[in-house]
Amino acid sequence: AFFWLVSLLLSSLIWFIAVKASDPQDERLQKGLLIFGVMFSVLLQEAFRFLYYKLLRKAIEGLVALSEDGCSPISIQQMAYVAGVGFGLMSGAFSMINLLADALGPGTVGIHGDSQLYFLTSAFMTMVLIFLHTFWGILFFHGCEHRRWWEIAAVVIMHLTVSGLSFCNPLYVGSLVPSYLLMAAAAAWAYLLSGGSAQNLRRFLLCKCCSRK
Amino acid sequence: MLPKGVMLGTCVRVARLVLPPLEDRLLKPQLSLAASTTLVLVQSAPLMNKLGKIPAESVKYVMIERLHVSDFFKDLNPITGAESSVPAVNCEPSCAYSKKVVMITFMNNSDSEEEPCNERTSLMSAESPPTPSYQDGLQASAAGEAQAHRKRRAGSSRGPNNIAGGEMSGSSVPVRESTLENEEEELTLKYGAKHVIMLFVPVTLCMIVVVATIKSVRFYTEKNGQLIYTPFSEDTPSVGQRLLNSVLNTIVMISVIIVMTIFLVLLYKYRCYKFIHGWLILSSLMLLFLFTYIYLGEVLKTYNVAMDYPTLFIVIWNFGAVGMICIHWKGPLQLQQAYLIMISALMALVFIKYLPEWSAWVILGAISIYDLMAVLCPKGPLRMLVETAQERNEPIFPALIYSSAMMWTVGMAKPDTAARGPSQQTWDAAEDGREHLRSPSHAESQMSETRSPVPTHPITSLEELEEEERGVKLGLGDFIFYSVLVGKAAATASGDWNTTLACFVAILIGLCLTLLLLAVFKKALPALPISITFGLIFYFSTDNLVRPFMDTLASHQLRSAMEQLSQHFTYIMFNFLFRIVDKTGKLLTEAGAYQSIQTSTEKLWLRAPRSL
């Protein structure tokens, strides 16, 4: 979460500088700058995810070196999951919390002609983003572990995609539906990477007893 | 008489050499020799504990009387209740016990101990139990953390000792110092996480209380005058003037704090314990009654709840009386913790209300710098305090320290342990509940940084030792300043919750880092600087940089203008998306196919030789 926050900070710094240095009247430019800011922010987030991965690797090495039986008490997959959750939670909190605070007060959504589904779609978007961050965390770390650069690239591209899609708003279907599809894909991928399989899933869902051979 | 440190060092060295032959002698605790060997063995026992290969017999040794080092040197206390009946397998009491002894031992090790006969000496020589004064509290937090780390090690060694309990070898183990240190570090790191969480919870709670109050009760965000410690007003026309006034306010505040700390150090040096005690009680009285009354009044006003004076009186009287008892005397640990959190929150709220904005930020920055200097510089008042307390073999200032002591009930074999258990618990809670209230009353007195004099009653019984806190200690001043930062962020930031959240995360991460540094350096460290620095950075940057970014993004979601560009974008994205899904599917099937191909080729290959 902290790392995500730092990345957000840096990216907003860049954006702020860019905005201040540009003409505030030109709307297209502003929007362009915003898009640029978002893309940059995405790239920075992924960069920070990578940095976090490096940090965790060092930590795991330290733990392994110090542990009694030579294996660390927490595996890299767990750390990946936690990192993803942290990123997701922070981004979700930042996205939603102001909305929620405002939602507590009186008022009507969309009374000025804006979409009435704003709160709802924000909520869904945040949810999908949180999930995606979690899955991306797993995928990313797995890619870093096994030196599969295409996995990392896929994560980055997916992130860019989703963020870019959010610019479709208020055509909400344009951003939500693909994001959910992406999330499903990422979920399946992460699940498979974490050692699950269709068989496991079936057993779990049908509550079959695993010991039965 | 030789300096205690040297004597201890010698004892330890002697112990190491003579360890094996003494096993049988220690079974019959006797005065003098037994006492000396006991002490010695106790001191080295933790080392062996750490190794996890404690000879079964030596475990008992650990159980033997905890001797206060000063007692040991003054007059050999008769070893009471030597635990010869302690089951050898039960390692926990020994660990806990040994830790206490180790702690005491190391508390008594002066810094001039030139023989790090066991590595632990060097580790803990600079540590001290937390100090209660205002900045002492800050260092107290550090010292508390240091002590906590000691205790952490103590506590953490329980873990592997539990594991090692079963595999205790019969041979006495020569103390291997490097292994020991490694193990210590490992234990510290391993179990440090638990203690970090133990600190996270109260800090979070305090911040939540403060933020909730700030957000809901208008009173604490209204400007109704200033403390006398910040005499310069900030209602000035020009920015420069305002800045100057805030800097001057800071200077006044910090000098007040310095004066108070030095006053406290002097009081402590000249043993004016009664004065300190009285000061402490007075300030906690004021905090618990007056501030609570004001707080309750404001909350009731906000929610428009009517309450009559008799009820109010009864409620506040009960609250305050129980608080005084819990904090200054005995009480359940959870209740004491709750009270400490509440008074920290109250104090933070007072600060938030009465400190003008710019002054507050400058003061926060200055306090962390001061904390850093006061704890780490050799001539800093906090350090002097620590050393004085060490020389006197007194546990420094249990007052005004939040202690998240985990009462690990040691399974003593003593029959009357159970009966005395609860009393011990409360005793322990009371001991570390003695706090220094730094309560700058905005009405009258000063920062009462008081150190409650811990009566140095030699703890002779075993149970009292076993109940010694194993938790982490953090000074209340740290709570207060963390909460001030987050509360100010909540009160004055236009970015509202984002800024608050960012500051909160920053402070917690700072706390983590501080604890980590503590584990690494094993010295008393100030808790404020890192957290406050992070908090300040995040506050200012989030407020000024992130907020416009997020706001623009959010408002962008609402803009009804749909441009051609974004439509085109969508189309491209859809394409991309399909391609990705396709590719993923192909990859998966390929992977699956590859495996099947692989297995089939393997089968072929296996079959091939036979055919050949």
mmCIF file of C-alpha atoms in Angstrom, chain A:
data_model
loop_
_atom_site.group_PDB
_atom_site.id
_atom_site.type_symbol
_atom_site.label_atom_id
_atom_site.label_comp_id
_atom_site.label_asym_id
_atom_site.label_seq_id
_atom_site.Cartn_x
_atom_site.Cartn_y
_atom_site.Cartn_z
ATOM 1 C CA ALA A 1 0.000 0.000 0.000
ATOM 2 C CA PHE A 2 2.768 2.336 0.877
ATOM 3 C CA PHE A 3 4.514 1.671 -2.367
ATOM 4 C CA TRP A 4 1.389 2.297 -4.330
ATOM 5 C CA LEU A 5 0.964 5.519 -2.501
ATOM 6 C CA VAL A 6 4.463 6.618 -3.293
ATOM 7 C CA SER A 7 3.978 5.814 -6.929
ATOM 8 C CA LEU A 8 0.752 7.758 -6.948
ATOM 9 C CA LEU A 9 2.531 10.646 -5.356
ATOM 10 C CA LEU A 10 5.278 10.714 -7.901
ATOM 11 C CA SER A 11 2.960 10.394 -10.821
ATOM 12 C CA SER A 12 0.739 13.148 -9.574
ATOM 13 C CA LEU A 13 3.822 15.236 -9.106
ATOM 14 C CA ILE A 14 4.678 14.759 -12.735
ATOM 15 C CA TRP A 15 1.153 15.498 -13.806
ATOM 16 C CA PHE A 16 0.985 18.555 -11.641
ATOM 17 C CA ILE A 17 4.128 19.926 -13.102
ATOM 18 C CA ALA A 18 2.877 19.224 -16.562
ATOM 19 C CA VAL A 19 -0.410 20.909 -15.872
ATOM 20 C CA LYS A 20 1.160 23.910 -14.325
ATOM 21 C CA ALA A 21 3.464 24.238 -17.245
ATOM 22 C CA SER A 22 0.700 24.079 -19.767
ATOM 23 C CA ASP A 23 -2.134 26.236 -20.800
ATOM 24 C CA PRO A 24 -5.100 25.789 -18.503
ATOM 25 C CA GLN A 25 -7.591 26.908 -21.087
ATOM 26 C CA ASP A 26 -6.980 24.332 -23.700
ATOM 27 C CA GLU A 27 -9.330 21.550 -22.824
ATOM 28 C CA ARG A 28 -8.058 19.021 -25.236
ATOM 29 C CA LEU A 29 -4.602 19.618 -24.017
ATOM 30 C CA GLN A 30 -5.749 19.198 -20.477
ATOM 31 C CA LYS A 31 -7.450 16.000 -21.320
ATOM 32 C CA GLY A 32 -4.412 14.860 -23.184
ATOM 33 C CA LEU A 33 -2.332 15.717 -20.230
ATOM 34 C CA LEU A 34 -4.656 13.811 -18.047
ATOM 35 C CA ILE A 35 -4.370 10.771 -20.214
ATOM 36 C CA PHE A 36 -0.659 11.164 -20.213
ATOM 37 C CA GLY A 37 -0.718 11.503 -16.475
ATOM 38 C CA VAL A 38 -2.748 8.375 -16.098
ATOM 39 C CA MET A 39 -0.509 6.354 -18.350
ATOM 40 C CA PHE A 40 2.516 7.602 -16.578
ATOM 41 C CA SER A 41 0.928 6.768 -13.303
ATOM 42 C CA VAL A 42 0.227 3.260 -14.469
ATOM 43 C CA LEU A 43 3.790 2.809 -15.553
ATOM 44 C CA LEU A 44 5.022 4.158 -12.278
ATOM 45 C CA GLN A 45 2.749 1.841 -10.359
ATOM 46 C CA GLU A 46 4.119 -1.115 -12.169
ATOM 47 C CA ALA A 47 7.628 0.135 -11.629
ATOM 48 C CA PHE A 48 6.935 0.374 -7.953
ATOM 49 C CA ARG A 49 5.460 -3.063 -7.968
ATOM 50 C CA PHE A 50 8.726 -4.236 -9.372
ATOM 51 C CA LEU A 51 10.667 -2.366 -6.723
ATOM 52 C CA TYR A 52 8.493 -3.913 -4.099
ATOM 53 C CA TYR A 53 9.180 -7.290 -5.572
ATOM 54 C CA LYS A 54 12.894 -6.670 -5.275
ATOM 55 C CA LEU A 55 12.502 -5.611 -1.698
ATOM 56 C CA LEU A 56 10.481 -8.657 -0.836
ATOM 57 C CA ARG A 57 12.976 -10.907 -2.502
ATOM 58 C CA LYS A 58 15.699 -9.505 -0.340
ATOM 59 C CA ALA A 59 13.521 -9.938 2.698
ATOM 60 C CA ILE A 60 12.808 -13.535 1.827
ATOM 61 C CA GLU A 61 16.453 -14.230 1.327
ATOM 62 C CA GLY A 62 17.151 -12.757 4.710
ATOM 63 C CA LEU A 63 14.436 -14.789 6.323
ATOM 64 C CA VAL A 64 15.629 -17.962 4.695
ATOM 65 C CA ALA A 65 19.156 -17.337 5.775
ATOM 66 C CA LEU A 66 18.069 -16.817 9.315
ATOM 67 C CA SER A 67 15.458 -19.451 9.610
ATOM 68 C CA GLU A 68 15.998 -22.661 11.394
ATOM 69 C CA ASP A 69 14.997 -25.078 8.744
ATOM 70 C CA GLY A 70 16.080 -23.249 5.682
ATOM 71 C CA CYS A 71 12.740 -22.228 4.345
ATOM 72 C CA SER A 72 11.113 -18.941 4.918
ATOM 73 C CA PRO A 73 7.934 -18.741 6.901
ATOM 74 C CA ILE A 74 6.172 -16.973 4.101
ATOM 75 C CA SER A 75 6.378 -17.942 0.498
ATOM 76 C CA ILE A 76 6.814 -15.623 -2.408
ATOM 77 C CA GLN A 77 3.352 -16.441 -3.637
ATOM 78 C CA GLN A 78 1.846 -15.329 -0.403
ATOM 79 C CA MET A 79 3.859 -12.189 -0.597
ATOM 80 C CA ALA A 80 2.705 -11.636 -4.124
ATOM 81 C CA TYR A 81 -0.848 -11.988 -3.036
ATOM 82 C CA VAL A 82 -0.359 -9.638 -0.133
ATOM 83 C CA ALA A 83 1.391 -7.109 -2.303
ATOM 84 C CA GLY A 84 -1.386 -7.226 -4.812
ATOM 85 C CA VAL A 85 -4.000 -6.852 -2.141
ATOM 86 C CA GLY A 86 -2.125 -3.943 -0.648
ATOM 87 C CA PHE A 87 -1.906 -2.179 -3.950
ATOM 88 C CA GLY A 88 -5.509 -2.869 -4.675
ATOM 89 C CA LEU A 89 -6.766 -1.764 -1.321
ATOM 90 C CA MET A 90 -4.870 1.454 -1.447
ATOM 91 C CA SER A 91 -5.996 2.288 -4.920
ATOM 92 C CA GLY A 92 -9.536 1.331 -4.058
ATOM 93 C CA ALA A 93 -9.517 3.372 -0.902
ATOM 94 C CA PHE A 94 -8.197 6.354 -2.723
ATOM 95 C CA SER A 95 -10.779 5.987 -5.423
ATOM 96 C CA MET A 96 -13.750 5.449 -3.256
ATOM 97 C CA ILE A 97 -13.350 7.079 0.057
ATOM 98 C CA ASN A 98 -14.150 10.590 -0.961
ATOM 99 C CA LEU A 99 -17.145 9.349 -2.855
ATOM 100 C CA LEU A 100 -18.342 7.446 0.134
ATOM 101 C CA ALA A 101 -17.935 10.401 2.400
ATOM 102 C CA ASP A 102 -19.910 12.530 0.042
ATOM 103 C CA ALA A 103 -22.505 9.850 -0.389
ATOM 104 C CA LEU A 104 -23.282 10.095 3.284
ATOM 105 C CA GLY A 105 -24.560 13.575 2.873
ATOM 106 C CA PRO A 106 -27.709 14.771 1.257
ATOM 107 C CA GLY A 107 -27.997 15.100 -2.468
ATOM 108 C CA THR A 108 -29.004 13.435 -5.644
ATOM 109 C CA VAL A 109 -26.699 11.856 -8.090
ATOM 110 C CA GLY A 110 -26.770 13.135 -11.588
ATOM 111 C CA ILE A 111 -29.077 16.002 -10.940
ATOM 112 C CA HIS A 112 -27.102 18.227 -13.227
ATOM 113 C CA GLY A 113 -27.430 15.995 -16.197
ATOM 114 C CA ASP A 114 -24.605 13.683 -15.395
ATOM 115 C CA SER A 115 -25.080 10.015 -15.307
ATOM 116 C CA GLN A 116 -27.135 8.691 -12.471
ATOM 117 C CA LEU A 117 -25.131 5.570 -12.250
ATOM 118 C CA TYR A 118 -22.031 7.372 -11.125
ATOM 119 C CA PHE A 119 -21.845 5.925 -7.671
ATOM 120 C CA LEU A 120 -22.725 2.481 -8.800
ATOM 121 C CA THR A 121 -20.249 2.341 -11.583
ATOM 122 C CA SER A 122 -17.569 3.860 -9.435
ATOM 123 C CA ALA A 123 -18.150 1.141 -6.939
ATOM 124 C CA PHE A 124 -17.962 -1.587 -9.538
ATOM 125 C CA MET A 125 -14.970 -0.072 -11.176
ATOM 126 C CA THR A 126 -13.166 0.154 -7.890
ATOM 127 C CA MET A 127 -13.996 -3.415 -7.107
ATOM 128 C CA VAL A 128 -12.721 -4.665 -10.404
ATOM 129 C CA LEU A 129 -9.607 -2.616 -9.984
ATOM 130 C CA ILE A 130 -8.912 -4.044 -6.562
ATOM 131 C CA PHE A 131 -9.314 -7.553 -7.833
ATOM 132 C CA LEU A 132 -7.176 -6.788 -10.805
ATOM 133 C CA HIS A 133 -4.423 -5.403 -8.660
ATOM 134 C CA THR A 134 -4.438 -8.558 -6.609
ATOM 135 C CA PHE A 135 -4.210 -10.763 -9.654
ATOM 136 C CA TRP A 136 -1.643 -8.568 -11.275
ATOM 137 C CA GLY A 137 0.419 -8.821 -8.137
ATOM 138 C CA ILE A 138 0.444 -12.589 -8.388
ATOM 139 C CA LEU A 139 1.140 -12.591 -12.097
ATOM 140 C CA PHE A 140 3.799 -9.978 -11.830
ATOM 141 C CA PHE A 141 5.674 -11.674 -9.068
ATOM 142 C CA HIS A 142 5.406 -14.971 -10.816
ATOM 143 C CA GLY A 143 6.805 -13.434 -13.929
ATOM 144 C CA CYS A 144 9.649 -11.901 -12.017
ATOM 145 C CA GLU A 145 10.348 -15.154 -10.253
ATOM 146 C CA HIS A 146 10.548 -17.201 -13.377
ATOM 147 C CA ARG A 147 11.996 -14.505 -15.527
ATOM 148 C CA ARG A 148 9.109 -14.529 -17.924
ATOM 149 C CA TRP A 149 9.128 -11.061 -19.238
ATOM 150 C CA TRP A 150 6.065 -11.522 -21.296
ATOM 151 C CA GLU A 151 4.051 -12.065 -18.161
ATOM 152 C CA ILE A 152 5.229 -8.799 -16.773
ATOM 153 C CA ALA A 153 4.573 -7.083 -20.058
ATOM 154 C CA ALA A 154 1.105 -8.562 -20.127
ATOM 155 C CA VAL A 155 0.386 -7.185 -16.690
ATOM 156 C CA VAL A 156 1.551 -3.751 -17.665
ATOM 157 C CA ILE A 157 -0.454 -3.797 -20.845
ATOM 158 C CA MET A 158 -3.528 -4.954 -19.013
ATOM 159 C CA HIS A 159 -3.142 -2.188 -16.528
ATOM 160 C CA LEU A 160 -2.771 0.359 -19.255
ATOM 161 C CA THR A 161 -5.783 -1.062 -20.937
ATOM 162 C CA VAL A 162 -8.010 -0.836 -17.974
ATOM 163 C CA SER A 163 -6.918 2.655 -17.139
ATOM 164 C CA GLY A 164 -7.336 3.728 -20.663
ATOM 165 C CA LEU A 165 -10.743 2.178 -20.771
ATOM 166 C CA SER A 166 -11.805 4.277 -17.874
ATOM 167 C CA PHE A 167 -11.494 7.222 -20.147
ATOM 168 C CA CYS A 168 -14.501 5.892 -21.956
ATOM 169 C CA ASN A 169 -16.612 7.013 -19.102
ATOM 170 C CA PRO A 170 -19.365 8.048 -18.921
ATOM 171 C CA LEU A 171 -19.993 5.409 -21.492
ATOM 172 C CA TYR A 172 -19.746 3.052 -18.614
ATOM 173 C CA VAL A 173 -20.315 -0.092 -20.532
ATOM 174 C CA GLY A 174 -17.215 0.639 -22.453
ATOM 175 C CA SER A 175 -15.073 0.569 -19.397
ATOM 176 C CA LEU A 176 -16.789 -1.840 -17.121
ATOM 177 C CA VAL A 177 -17.429 -4.759 -19.370
ATOM 178 C CA PRO A 178 -13.940 -5.109 -20.791
ATOM 179 C CA SER A 179 -12.498 -4.580 -17.359
ATOM 180 C CA TYR A 180 -14.532 -7.418 -16.010
ATOM 181 C CA LEU A 181 -13.511 -9.623 -18.855
ATOM 182 C CA LEU A 182 -9.915 -8.766 -18.248
ATOM 183 C CA MET A 183 -10.377 -9.493 -14.623
ATOM 184 C CA ALA A 184 -11.803 -12.895 -15.355
ATOM 185 C CA ALA A 185 -8.851 -13.651 -17.601
ATOM 186 C CA ALA A 186 -6.372 -12.456 -15.036
ATOM 187 C CA ALA A 187 -8.146 -14.401 -12.340
ATOM 188 C CA ALA A 188 -7.980 -17.604 -14.290
ATOM 189 C CA TRP A 189 -4.367 -17.044 -15.131
ATOM 190 C CA ALA A 190 -3.396 -16.258 -11.571
ATOM 191 C CA TYR A 191 -5.321 -19.231 -10.334
ATOM 192 C CA LEU A 192 -3.521 -21.534 -12.691
ATOM 193 C CA LEU A 193 -0.203 -20.020 -11.789
ATOM 194 C CA SER A 194 -0.845 -20.509 -8.121
ATOM 195 C CA GLY A 195 -1.210 -24.191 -8.667
ATOM 196 C CA GLY A 196 -4.880 -24.505 -9.066
ATOM 197 C CA SER A 197 -6.474 -26.435 -11.818
ATOM 198 C CA ALA A 198 -9.887 -27.147 -13.159
ATOM 199 C CA GLN A 199 -9.856 -30.336 -11.183
ATOM 200 C CA ASN A 200 -9.150 -28.532 -7.943
ATOM 201 C CA LEU A 201 -11.897 -26.128 -8.666
ATOM 202 C CA ARG A 202 -14.367 -28.825 -9.378
ATOM 203 C CA ARG A 203 -13.456 -30.659 -6.250
ATOM 204 C CA PHE A 204 -13.769 -27.529 -4.239
ATOM 205 C CA LEU A 205 -17.094 -26.575 -5.688
ATOM 206 C CA LEU A 206 -18.572 -29.986 -5.339
ATOM 207 C CA CYS A 207 -17.145 -30.316 -1.874
ATOM 208 C CA LYS A 208 -15.608 -33.600 -2.674
ATOM 209 C CA CYS A 209 -13.453 -35.062 -0.062
ATOM 210 C CA CYS A 210 -9.848 -34.774 -1.153
ATOM 211 C CA SER A 211 -8.639 -37.755 0.731
ATOM 212 C CA ARG A 212 -10.805 -40.048 -1.241
ATOM 213 C CA LYS A 213 -8.579 -41.555 -3.852
#
